């Protein structure tokens, strides 16, 4: 039996990135993925992701240059993305590209469903059900990276608190894109903050070139996701567009407290809960999560210290904790009611808010170059939350 240094469970952006990084650094890596599953996802990626992970323009299905915020009353605020763009990918093609790239780097691919981890003395085995034969098989390994999604079986079985991760249920429909109209622009993302669509999150219309992703998310189980998406399509003038596929999945709301089991397992991506609050953005953070998990695994293999597995969470939080904190506070403040959502969209009129928002999005850090702008935004934010700003609904 081949002895692997690391078995990566899950072949999405996080797992594929971890497998590729480890393979390129000379480690024996197995990438176990169910294959064939397409995660519902708006597909937005920032320029920094393309730079950090060598993603070229040919992987993009569209480039977005404007974001439109839509309030419960129908108010529209168009925010131009100055000096940049939002890249759009289709997960149907993007995920296989990443898995193939990991294999080309030297990772060994296995297709099947993860079942459990077994330990015999110092030996560790990942047990999975082979997709073709249906038989149980095993992979011997020194370490395991769990990158198997928001309802990660690896996390539930192996990591403290891994069975208690809160999540939003997301659903979208991929439809044939219509011609450009007053309500649809193939270079614009629409974000709909309306309690009739989602009482605690948002709806979206994201262009994918010849197709479009239309969907929404909510943490409330009583909300009918398909009916809400139907209402969103009707409101967006997309009701008559042909539906190509429908997909649903959970999106985690908060990073787990522990990402490893202090033994032989470390989590990455959705399994670790690394999706940005407020926006639900996950692809960039998933790939960063895969990279830091690979770094922690490589350090552990070299040093022999199991405490080095904790490097994954420390490295991630060192760079992104503050952004997550700010976005979480914004979601808690503005997603509570339609009146709060109305004020949030109103705040988006502000030029300082627009510039700093997209600078932070594209660079993935809070921009501290203009302290007076931050102060002005803080005052405006407080004014909106306290109701000092009078709203005129249109």
mmCIF file of C-alpha atoms in Angstrom:
data_model
loop_
_atom_site.group_PDB
_atom_site.id
_atom_site.type_symbol
_atom_site.label_atom_id
_atom_site.label_comp_id
_atom_site.label_asym_id
_atom_site.label_seq_id
_atom_site.Cartn_x
_atom_site.Cartn_y
_atom_site.Cartn_z
ATOM 1 C CA UNK A 1 0.000 0.000 0.000
ATOM 2 C CA UNK A 2 1.284 3.463 -0.895
ATOM 3 C CA UNK A 3 2.052 5.624 2.108
ATOM 4 C CA UNK A 4 0.905 9.191 1.540
ATOM 5 C CA UNK A 5 2.173 12.178 3.466
ATOM 6 C CA UNK A 6 -1.261 13.789 3.280
ATOM 7 C CA UNK A 7 -4.708 12.709 2.143
ATOM 8 C CA UNK A 8 -6.887 15.689 1.205
ATOM 9 C CA UNK A 9 -10.602 14.948 1.542
ATOM 10 C CA UNK A 10 -12.598 17.168 -0.806
ATOM 11 C CA UNK A 11 -11.663 18.505 -4.225
ATOM 12 C CA UNK A 12 -13.234 21.962 -4.252
ATOM 13 C CA UNK A 13 -11.111 25.125 -4.445
ATOM 14 C CA UNK A 14 -9.776 24.609 -0.918
ATOM 15 C CA UNK A 15 -8.861 20.936 -1.198
ATOM 16 C CA UNK A 16 -7.487 21.240 -4.720
ATOM 17 C CA UNK A 17 -5.292 24.171 -3.666
ATOM 18 C CA UNK A 18 -3.955 22.282 -0.644
ATOM 19 C CA UNK A 19 -3.220 19.204 -2.775
ATOM 20 C CA UNK A 20 -1.461 21.244 -5.461
ATOM 21 C CA UNK A 21 0.684 23.173 -2.976
ATOM 22 C CA UNK A 22 1.776 20.003 -1.177
ATOM 23 C CA UNK A 23 2.483 18.153 -4.414
ATOM 24 C CA UNK A 24 4.569 21.032 -5.766
ATOM 25 C CA UNK A 25 6.621 21.010 -2.563
ATOM 26 C CA UNK A 26 7.490 17.338 -3.104
ATOM 27 C CA UNK A 27 5.062 15.578 -0.781
ATOM 28 C CA UNK A 28 3.127 12.412 -1.613
ATOM 29 C CA UNK A 29 -0.498 13.583 -1.761
ATOM 30 C CA UNK A 30 -3.807 11.855 -2.374
ATOM 31 C CA UNK A 31 -6.823 13.958 -3.378
ATOM 32 C CA UNK A 32 -10.122 12.226 -2.607
ATOM 33 C CA UNK A 33 -13.222 13.775 -4.173
ATOM 34 C CA UNK A 34 -16.759 12.620 -4.897
ATOM 35 C CA UNK A 35 -16.640 14.267 -8.345
ATOM 36 C CA UNK A 36 -19.670 15.399 -10.299
ATOM 37 C CA UNK A 37 -21.074 17.701 -7.608
ATOM 38 C CA UNK A 38 -21.415 21.391 -8.504
ATOM 39 C CA UNK A 39 -21.647 23.794 -5.570
ATOM 40 C CA UNK A 40 -24.172 26.653 -5.863
ATOM 41 C CA UNK A 41 -22.074 29.781 -6.030
ATOM 42 C CA UNK A 42 -22.303 33.262 -7.494
ATOM 43 C CA UNK A 43 -18.783 32.631 -8.781
ATOM 44 C CA UNK A 44 -17.192 35.992 -7.941
ATOM 45 C CA UNK A 45 -13.415 36.114 -7.534
ATOM 46 C CA UNK A 46 -11.259 39.211 -6.893
ATOM 47 C CA UNK A 47 -8.110 40.179 -8.800
ATOM 48 C CA UNK A 48 -6.012 39.241 -5.767
ATOM 49 C CA UNK A 49 -7.134 35.615 -6.070
ATOM 50 C CA UNK A 50 -6.012 35.574 -9.678
ATOM 51 C CA UNK A 51 -2.629 36.966 -8.667
ATOM 52 C CA UNK A 52 -2.067 34.767 -5.607
ATOM 53 C CA UNK A 53 -3.202 31.517 -7.245
ATOM 54 C CA UNK A 54 -2.108 32.019 -10.870
ATOM 55 C CA UNK A 55 -5.630 32.092 -12.344
ATOM 56 C CA UNK A 56 -5.599 33.442 -15.885
ATOM 57 C CA UNK A 57 -8.333 35.270 -17.774
ATOM 58 C CA UNK A 58 -9.294 32.165 -19.740
ATOM 59 C CA UNK A 59 -10.897 30.747 -16.571
ATOM 60 C CA UNK A 60 -13.298 33.689 -16.355
ATOM 61 C CA UNK A 61 -16.747 33.549 -17.916
ATOM 62 C CA UNK A 62 -17.295 37.277 -17.369
ATOM 63 C CA UNK A 63 -15.742 40.434 -15.954
ATOM 64 C CA UNK A 64 -18.033 42.627 -13.886
ATOM 65 C CA UNK A 65 -17.380 46.362 -13.692
ATOM 66 C CA UNK A 66 -20.443 47.530 -11.732
ATOM 67 C CA UNK A 67 -22.288 46.355 -8.635
ATOM 68 C CA UNK A 68 -25.931 47.322 -8.163
ATOM 69 C CA UNK A 69 -27.396 47.362 -4.646
ATOM 70 C CA UNK A 70 -31.202 47.092 -4.566
ATOM 71 C CA UNK A 71 -33.181 47.995 -1.430
ATOM 72 C CA UNK A 72 -36.558 46.642 -0.240
ATOM 73 C CA UNK A 73 -38.303 49.726 -1.673
ATOM 74 C CA UNK A 74 -36.621 49.210 -5.038
ATOM 75 C CA UNK A 75 -33.980 51.889 -4.634
ATOM 76 C CA UNK A 76 -30.978 51.156 -6.836
ATOM 77 C CA UNK A 77 -27.417 52.232 -6.177
ATOM 78 C CA UNK A 78 -24.896 51.475 -8.927
ATOM 79 C CA UNK A 79 -21.308 51.269 -7.704
ATOM 80 C CA UNK A 80 -18.611 51.413 -10.378
ATOM 81 C CA UNK A 81 -15.589 49.203 -9.763
ATOM 82 C CA UNK A 82 -12.822 51.693 -10.447
ATOM 83 C CA UNK A 83 -9.406 50.493 -11.561
ATOM 84 C CA UNK A 84 -10.418 46.873 -11.476
ATOM 85 C CA UNK A 85 -13.114 44.257 -11.951
ATOM 86 C CA UNK A 86 -14.800 41.283 -10.344
ATOM 87 C CA UNK A 87 -13.986 38.077 -12.178
ATOM 88 C CA UNK A 88 -16.767 35.530 -12.585
ATOM 89 C CA UNK A 89 -16.202 31.775 -12.770
ATOM 90 C CA UNK A 90 -18.606 28.876 -13.263
ATOM 91 C CA UNK A 91 -17.928 26.208 -10.641
ATOM 92 C CA UNK A 92 -18.968 23.534 -13.142
ATOM 93 C CA UNK A 93 -15.695 24.234 -14.965
ATOM 94 C CA UNK A 94 -13.536 26.008 -12.374
ATOM 95 C CA UNK A 95 -13.412 23.188 -9.806
ATOM 96 C CA UNK A 96 -12.358 20.494 -12.321
ATOM 97 C CA UNK A 97 -9.681 22.880 -13.612
ATOM 98 C CA UNK A 98 -8.243 23.174 -10.094
ATOM 99 C CA UNK A 99 -8.376 19.401 -9.521
ATOM 100 C CA UNK A 100 -6.666 18.738 -12.837
ATOM 101 C CA UNK A 101 -3.975 21.263 -11.992
ATOM 102 C CA UNK A 102 -3.336 19.522 -8.676
ATOM 103 C CA UNK A 103 -3.006 16.200 -10.496
ATOM 104 C CA UNK A 104 -0.600 17.706 -13.008
ATOM 105 C CA UNK A 105 1.492 18.931 -10.062
ATOM 106 C CA UNK A 106 1.782 15.339 -8.817
ATOM 107 C CA UNK A 107 -1.264 14.707 -6.605
ATOM 108 C CA UNK A 108 -2.849 11.249 -6.906
ATOM 109 C CA UNK A 109 -6.584 11.399 -7.661
ATOM 110 C CA UNK A 110 -9.155 9.079 -6.080
ATOM 111 C CA UNK A 111 -12.905 9.304 -6.685
ATOM 112 C CA UNK A 112 -15.265 8.225 -3.972
ATOM 113 C CA UNK A 113 -17.095 9.162 -0.784
ATOM 114 C CA UNK A 114 -15.201 9.662 2.474
ATOM 115 C CA UNK A 115 -16.443 7.394 5.274
ATOM 116 C CA UNK A 116 -14.105 7.592 8.277
ATOM 117 C CA UNK A 117 -10.548 7.567 9.605
ATOM 118 C CA UNK A 118 -9.145 4.431 11.202
ATOM 119 C CA UNK A 119 -6.023 4.246 13.352
ATOM 120 C CA UNK A 120 -3.958 1.163 14.093
ATOM 121 C CA UNK A 121 -1.159 2.108 16.450
ATOM 122 C CA UNK A 122 0.758 4.820 14.603
ATOM 123 C CA UNK A 123 -0.846 3.927 11.274
ATOM 124 C CA UNK A 124 -3.647 6.063 9.898
ATOM 125 C CA UNK A 125 -6.081 5.154 7.138
ATOM 126 C CA UNK A 126 -8.713 7.171 5.305
ATOM 127 C CA UNK A 127 -11.597 4.848 4.455
ATOM 128 C CA UNK A 128 -13.745 5.720 1.452
ATOM 129 C CA UNK A 129 -16.329 4.138 -0.836
ATOM 130 C CA UNK A 130 -15.004 3.892 -4.374
ATOM 131 C CA UNK A 131 -17.335 5.548 -6.889
ATOM 132 C CA UNK A 132 -16.978 2.891 -9.605
ATOM 133 C CA UNK A 133 -16.934 -0.342 -7.611
ATOM 134 C CA UNK A 134 -18.928 0.727 -4.563
ATOM 135 C CA UNK A 135 -16.369 -1.081 -2.417
ATOM 136 C CA UNK A 136 -14.713 0.271 0.729
ATOM 137 C CA UNK A 137 -11.068 1.122 0.185
ATOM 138 C CA UNK A 138 -8.347 2.669 2.306
ATOM 139 C CA UNK A 139 -5.532 5.172 1.878
ATOM 140 C CA UNK A 140 -2.643 5.079 4.341
ATOM 141 C CA UNK A 141 -1.390 8.490 5.359
ATOM 142 C CA UNK A 142 0.494 10.510 7.935
ATOM 143 C CA UNK A 143 -1.905 13.473 7.977
ATOM 144 C CA UNK A 144 -5.394 14.359 6.736
ATOM 145 C CA UNK A 145 -6.771 17.670 5.476
ATOM 146 C CA UNK A 146 -10.561 17.880 5.712
ATOM 147 C CA UNK A 147 -11.840 20.138 2.920
ATOM 148 C CA UNK A 148 -15.200 18.450 2.463
ATOM 149 C CA UNK A 149 -17.577 21.383 2.789
ATOM 150 C CA UNK A 150 -19.806 23.136 5.318
ATOM 151 C CA UNK A 151 -21.284 19.877 6.605
ATOM 152 C CA UNK A 152 -17.849 18.301 6.731
ATOM 153 C CA UNK A 153 -17.928 14.700 7.878
ATOM 154 C CA UNK A 154 -14.227 14.970 8.733
ATOM 155 C CA UNK A 155 -14.929 17.955 11.006
ATOM 156 C CA UNK A 156 -17.894 16.259 12.693
ATOM 157 C CA UNK A 157 -15.917 13.111 13.385
ATOM 158 C CA UNK A 158 -12.519 14.518 14.251
ATOM 159 C CA UNK A 159 -12.457 18.148 15.414
ATOM 160 C CA UNK A 160 -13.989 19.621 18.608
ATOM 161 C CA UNK A 161 -17.005 21.751 17.719
ATOM 162 C CA UNK A 162 -17.007 20.500 14.124
ATOM 163 C CA UNK A 163 -20.625 19.379 14.438
ATOM 164 C CA UNK A 164 -21.929 22.782 15.535
ATOM 165 C CA UNK A 165 -21.077 25.100 12.672
ATOM 166 C CA UNK A 166 -23.878 27.607 11.815
ATOM 167 C CA UNK A 167 -24.682 28.009 8.153
ATOM 168 C CA UNK A 168 -26.895 29.721 5.587
ATOM 169 C CA UNK A 169 -28.798 27.561 3.129
ATOM 170 C CA UNK A 170 -28.016 28.832 -0.369
ATOM 171 C CA UNK A 171 -29.879 28.030 -3.559
ATOM 172 C CA UNK A 172 -29.439 29.256 -7.106
ATOM 173 C CA UNK A 173 -30.568 28.560 -10.635
ATOM 174 C CA UNK A 174 -28.277 28.784 -13.635
ATOM 175 C CA UNK A 175 -30.308 30.231 -16.503
ATOM 176 C CA UNK A 176 -29.659 31.224 -20.077
ATOM 177 C CA UNK A 177 -28.587 34.869 -20.046
ATOM 178 C CA UNK A 178 -30.965 37.266 -21.788
ATOM 179 C CA UNK A 179 -29.953 40.121 -24.021
ATOM 180 C CA UNK A 180 -28.880 43.290 -22.219
ATOM 181 C CA UNK A 181 -31.884 45.335 -21.077
ATOM 182 C CA UNK A 182 -32.683 48.130 -18.625
ATOM 183 C CA UNK A 183 -32.906 45.518 -15.863
ATOM 184 C CA UNK A 184 -30.098 43.155 -16.913
ATOM 185 C CA UNK A 185 -26.500 44.071 -17.681
ATOM 186 C CA UNK A 186 -23.981 41.283 -18.509
ATOM 187 C CA UNK A 187 -21.228 43.339 -16.830
ATOM 188 C CA UNK A 188 -23.101 44.077 -13.599
ATOM 189 C CA UNK A 189 -23.747 42.117 -10.416
ATOM 190 C CA UNK A 190 -27.116 42.799 -8.757
ATOM 191 C CA UNK A 191 -27.355 42.301 -4.978
ATOM 192 C CA UNK A 192 -30.913 42.407 -3.649
ATOM 193 C CA UNK A 193 -31.418 43.343 0.012
ATOM 194 C CA UNK A 194 -35.130 42.610 0.396
ATOM 195 C CA UNK A 195 -36.804 40.681 3.192
ATOM 196 C CA UNK A 196 -39.336 39.335 0.696
ATOM 197 C CA UNK A 197 -36.478 37.536 -1.051
ATOM 198 C CA UNK A 198 -34.306 36.766 1.986
ATOM 199 C CA UNK A 199 -35.253 37.907 5.505
ATOM 200 C CA UNK A 200 -31.696 37.606 6.835
ATOM 201 C CA UNK A 201 -29.265 37.487 3.894
ATOM 202 C CA UNK A 202 -29.646 38.630 0.274
ATOM 203 C CA UNK A 203 -30.493 37.604 -3.264
ATOM 204 C CA UNK A 204 -28.215 37.904 -6.277
ATOM 205 C CA UNK A 205 -28.135 38.081 -10.057
ATOM 206 C CA UNK A 206 -24.586 37.394 -11.239
ATOM 207 C CA UNK A 207 -23.698 37.235 -14.959
ATOM 208 C CA UNK A 208 -21.695 34.258 -16.222
ATOM 209 C CA UNK A 209 -21.322 35.167 -19.866
ATOM 210 C CA UNK A 210 -23.829 33.047 -21.766
ATOM 211 C CA UNK A 211 -25.515 32.075 -18.485
ATOM 212 C CA UNK A 212 -26.547 33.811 -15.266
ATOM 213 C CA UNK A 213 -26.643 32.731 -11.619
ATOM 214 C CA UNK A 214 -29.827 33.793 -9.802
ATOM 215 C CA UNK A 215 -30.184 32.815 -6.171
ATOM 216 C CA UNK A 216 -30.508 33.661 -2.499
ATOM 217 C CA UNK A 217 -29.637 32.381 0.950
ATOM 218 C CA UNK A 218 -31.152 32.225 4.426
ATOM 219 C CA UNK A 219 -30.556 30.624 7.801
ATOM 220 C CA UNK A 220 -34.317 30.253 8.390
ATOM 221 C CA UNK A 221 -35.601 26.743 7.606
ATOM 222 C CA UNK A 222 -39.162 27.937 7.036
ATOM 223 C CA UNK A 223 -38.178 29.989 3.964
ATOM 224 C CA UNK A 224 -38.924 28.272 0.651
ATOM 225 C CA UNK A 225 -35.716 28.833 -1.308
ATOM 226 C CA UNK A 226 -37.184 27.885 -4.679
ATOM 227 C CA UNK A 227 -40.192 30.184 -4.282
ATOM 228 C CA UNK A 228 -37.935 33.038 -3.149
ATOM 229 C CA UNK A 229 -35.713 32.535 -6.192
ATOM 230 C CA UNK A 230 -38.794 32.424 -8.414
ATOM 231 C CA UNK A 231 -39.848 35.796 -6.975
ATOM 232 C CA UNK A 232 -36.342 37.166 -7.533
ATOM 233 C CA UNK A 233 -36.355 36.068 -11.170
ATOM 234 C CA UNK A 234 -39.741 37.687 -11.698
ATOM 235 C CA UNK A 235 -38.622 40.959 -10.090
ATOM 236 C CA UNK A 236 -35.437 40.944 -12.188
ATOM 237 C CA UNK A 237 -37.219 40.310 -15.500
ATOM 238 C CA UNK A 238 -35.711 36.809 -15.781
ATOM 239 C CA UNK A 239 -38.789 34.639 -15.255
ATOM 240 C CA UNK A 240 -38.942 33.474 -18.868
ATOM 241 C CA UNK A 241 -35.255 32.572 -19.244
ATOM 242 C CA UNK A 242 -34.531 28.869 -19.697
ATOM 243 C CA UNK A 243 -33.318 27.122 -16.527
ATOM 244 C CA UNK A 244 -30.220 24.996 -17.122
ATOM 245 C CA UNK A 245 -29.592 23.616 -13.645
ATOM 246 C CA UNK A 246 -30.592 24.051 -9.998
ATOM 247 C CA UNK A 247 -28.216 23.689 -7.055
ATOM 248 C CA UNK A 248 -28.351 24.095 -3.291
ATOM 249 C CA UNK A 249 -25.882 23.774 -0.425
ATOM 250 C CA UNK A 250 -25.021 25.225 2.999
ATOM 251 C CA UNK A 251 -22.647 28.165 3.398
ATOM 252 C CA UNK A 252 -20.942 28.454 6.817
ATOM 253 C CA UNK A 253 -21.397 31.660 8.790
ATOM 254 C CA UNK A 254 -18.482 31.639 11.225
ATOM 255 C CA UNK A 255 -14.960 30.162 11.403
ATOM 256 C CA UNK A 256 -14.646 27.264 13.816
ATOM 257 C CA UNK A 257 -12.725 27.801 17.032
ATOM 258 C CA UNK A 258 -10.527 24.792 16.303
ATOM 259 C CA UNK A 259 -9.309 23.739 12.865
ATOM 260 C CA UNK A 260 -7.333 20.680 13.946
ATOM 261 C CA UNK A 261 -7.607 17.755 16.332
ATOM 262 C CA UNK A 262 -4.112 18.188 17.834
ATOM 263 C CA UNK A 263 -3.140 14.868 16.299
ATOM 264 C CA UNK A 264 -3.366 14.254 12.574
ATOM 265 C CA UNK A 265 -6.280 16.249 11.057
ATOM 266 C CA UNK A 266 -6.570 19.895 9.979
ATOM 267 C CA UNK A 267 -9.561 21.537 8.291
ATOM 268 C CA UNK A 268 -9.711 23.930 5.335
ATOM 269 C CA UNK A 269 -12.258 26.033 3.463
ATOM 270 C CA UNK A 270 -15.961 25.634 4.235
ATOM 271 C CA UNK A 271 -15.132 22.768 6.585
ATOM 272 C CA UNK A 272 -13.329 25.309 8.781
ATOM 273 C CA UNK A 273 -16.119 27.876 8.326
ATOM 274 C CA UNK A 274 -14.115 30.414 6.325
ATOM 275 C CA UNK A 275 -16.763 32.267 4.343
ATOM 276 C CA UNK A 276 -16.887 36.049 4.637
ATOM 277 C CA UNK A 277 -19.810 37.346 6.716
ATOM 278 C CA UNK A 278 -22.217 39.772 5.068
ATOM 279 C CA UNK A 279 -21.110 38.961 1.505
ATOM 280 C CA UNK A 280 -20.976 35.157 1.686
ATOM 281 C CA UNK A 281 -17.825 35.296 -0.440
ATOM 282 C CA UNK A 282 -16.059 31.956 -0.214
ATOM 283 C CA UNK A 283 -13.825 31.039 -3.166
ATOM 284 C CA UNK A 284 -10.903 33.301 -2.272
ATOM 285 C CA UNK A 285 -11.043 32.408 1.421
ATOM 286 C CA UNK A 286 -11.404 28.715 0.600
ATOM 287 C CA UNK A 287 -8.234 28.786 -1.474
ATOM 288 C CA UNK A 288 -6.364 30.706 1.221
ATOM 289 C CA UNK A 289 -7.639 28.135 3.719
ATOM 290 C CA UNK A 290 -6.300 25.335 1.539
ATOM 291 C CA UNK A 291 -2.930 27.058 1.301
ATOM 292 C CA UNK A 292 -2.522 27.614 5.060
ATOM 293 C CA UNK A 293 -3.665 24.033 5.745
ATOM 294 C CA UNK A 294 -1.002 22.789 3.332
ATOM 295 C CA UNK A 295 1.567 25.015 5.054
ATOM 296 C CA UNK A 296 0.613 23.654 8.470
ATOM 297 C CA UNK A 297 0.702 20.059 7.228
ATOM 298 C CA UNK A 298 4.119 20.544 5.610
ATOM 299 C CA UNK A 299 5.486 22.126 8.795
ATOM 300 C CA UNK A 300 4.167 19.231 10.879
ATOM 301 C CA UNK A 301 5.707 16.639 8.568
ATOM 302 C CA UNK A 302 9.104 18.324 8.849
ATOM 303 C CA UNK A 303 9.088 19.104 12.567
ATOM 304 C CA UNK A 304 7.108 16.156 13.879
ATOM 305 C CA UNK A 305 5.268 18.570 16.186
ATOM 306 C CA UNK A 306 1.503 18.127 16.078
ATOM 307 C CA UNK A 307 1.137 21.644 17.499
ATOM 308 C CA UNK A 308 2.214 22.938 14.092
ATOM 309 C CA UNK A 309 -1.207 21.937 12.719
ATOM 310 C CA UNK A 310 -2.567 24.991 14.549
ATOM 311 C CA UNK A 311 -0.552 27.171 12.166
ATOM 312 C CA UNK A 312 -3.408 26.945 9.657
ATOM 313 C CA UNK A 313 -5.850 28.928 11.763
ATOM 314 C CA UNK A 314 -3.215 31.320 13.109
ATOM 315 C CA UNK A 315 -1.922 32.232 9.659
ATOM 316 C CA UNK A 316 -5.420 32.749 8.280
ATOM 317 C CA UNK A 317 -6.643 34.868 11.177
ATOM 318 C CA UNK A 318 -3.495 36.978 11.246
ATOM 319 C CA UNK A 319 -4.390 38.381 7.833
ATOM 320 C CA UNK A 320 -8.192 38.137 7.675
ATOM 321 C CA UNK A 321 -9.596 38.276 11.221
ATOM 322 C CA UNK A 322 -10.218 42.030 11.155
ATOM 323 C CA UNK A 323 -12.025 41.914 7.805
ATOM 324 C CA UNK A 324 -14.261 39.105 9.090
ATOM 325 C CA UNK A 325 -14.949 41.080 12.259
ATOM 326 C CA UNK A 326 -16.003 44.214 10.364
ATOM 327 C CA UNK A 327 -18.165 42.277 7.888
ATOM 328 C CA UNK A 328 -19.788 40.335 10.722
ATOM 329 C CA UNK A 329 -20.648 43.537 12.546
ATOM 330 C CA UNK A 330 -22.130 44.975 9.359
ATOM 331 C CA UNK A 331 -24.309 41.905 8.814
ATOM 332 C CA UNK A 332 -25.545 41.971 12.417
ATOM 333 C CA UNK A 333 -26.328 45.675 12.162
ATOM 334 C CA UNK A 334 -28.050 45.884 8.778
ATOM 335 C CA UNK A 335 -29.593 42.514 7.919
ATOM 336 C CA UNK A 336 -32.120 42.533 10.766
ATOM 337 C CA UNK A 337 -35.037 44.236 9.035
ATOM 338 C CA UNK A 338 -36.097 45.928 5.823
ATOM 339 C CA UNK A 339 -35.754 49.351 7.443
ATOM 340 C CA UNK A 340 -32.130 48.539 8.298
ATOM 341 C CA UNK A 341 -31.534 47.150 4.796
ATOM 342 C CA UNK A 342 -32.995 50.333 3.340
ATOM 343 C CA UNK A 343 -30.507 52.380 5.336
ATOM 344 C CA UNK A 344 -27.638 50.134 4.296
ATOM 345 C CA UNK A 345 -28.365 50.661 0.596
ATOM 346 C CA UNK A 346 -28.661 54.383 1.288
ATOM 347 C CA UNK A 347 -25.214 54.333 2.888
ATOM 348 C CA UNK A 348 -23.874 52.761 -0.314
ATOM 349 C CA UNK A 349 -24.558 56.063 -2.098
ATOM 350 C CA UNK A 350 -21.525 57.484 -0.335
ATOM 351 C CA UNK A 351 -18.422 57.750 -2.533
ATOM 352 C CA UNK A 352 -16.061 57.002 0.381
ATOM 353 C CA UNK A 353 -18.003 53.849 1.188
ATOM 354 C CA UNK A 354 -17.898 52.753 -2.442
ATOM 355 C CA UNK A 355 -14.174 53.295 -2.872
ATOM 356 C CA UNK A 356 -13.093 51.691 0.381
ATOM 357 C CA UNK A 357 -15.478 48.743 -0.087
ATOM 358 C CA UNK A 358 -14.050 47.736 -3.443
ATOM 359 C CA UNK A 359 -10.463 48.509 -2.495
ATOM 360 C CA UNK A 360 -10.933 46.112 0.425
ATOM 361 C CA UNK A 361 -12.654 43.560 -1.812
ATOM 362 C CA UNK A 362 -9.995 43.549 -4.517
ATOM 363 C CA UNK A 363 -7.028 43.666 -2.112
ATOM 364 C CA UNK A 364 -8.598 41.546 0.663
ATOM 365 C CA UNK A 365 -7.556 43.888 3.456
ATOM 366 C CA UNK A 366 -8.853 47.013 5.138
ATOM 367 C CA UNK A 367 -7.301 50.041 3.492
ATOM 368 C CA UNK A 368 -5.803 52.424 6.047
ATOM 369 C CA UNK A 369 -4.405 54.977 3.601
ATOM 370 C CA UNK A 370 -7.239 57.499 4.113
ATOM 371 C CA UNK A 371 -7.965 57.860 7.857
ATOM 372 C CA UNK A 372 -10.360 60.783 7.331
ATOM 373 C CA UNK A 373 -12.451 58.661 4.973
ATOM 374 C CA UNK A 374 -12.704 55.952 7.641
ATOM 375 C CA UNK A 375 -13.768 58.556 10.209
ATOM 376 C CA UNK A 376 -16.424 59.980 7.861
ATOM 377 C CA UNK A 377 -17.760 56.497 7.164
ATOM 378 C CA UNK A 378 -17.936 55.722 10.871
ATOM 379 C CA UNK A 379 -19.982 58.864 11.517
ATOM 380 C CA UNK A 380 -22.309 58.187 8.565
ATOM 381 C CA UNK A 381 -22.736 54.573 9.634
ATOM 382 C CA UNK A 382 -23.696 55.625 13.151
ATOM 383 C CA UNK A 383 -26.110 58.221 11.774
ATOM 384 C CA UNK A 384 -27.895 55.625 9.647
ATOM 385 C CA UNK A 385 -28.098 53.057 12.438
ATOM 386 C CA UNK A 386 -29.484 55.572 14.942
ATOM 387 C CA UNK A 387 -31.966 57.001 12.449
ATOM 388 C CA UNK A 388 -30.466 60.496 12.440
ATOM 389 C CA UNK A 389 -30.493 60.332 8.641
ATOM 390 C CA UNK A 390 -33.998 60.809 7.261
ATOM 391 C CA UNK A 391 -34.876 58.209 4.625
ATOM 392 C CA UNK A 392 -36.933 58.990 1.528
ATOM 393 C CA UNK A 393 -38.086 55.702 0.059
ATOM 394 C CA UNK A 394 -38.515 55.663 -3.701
#
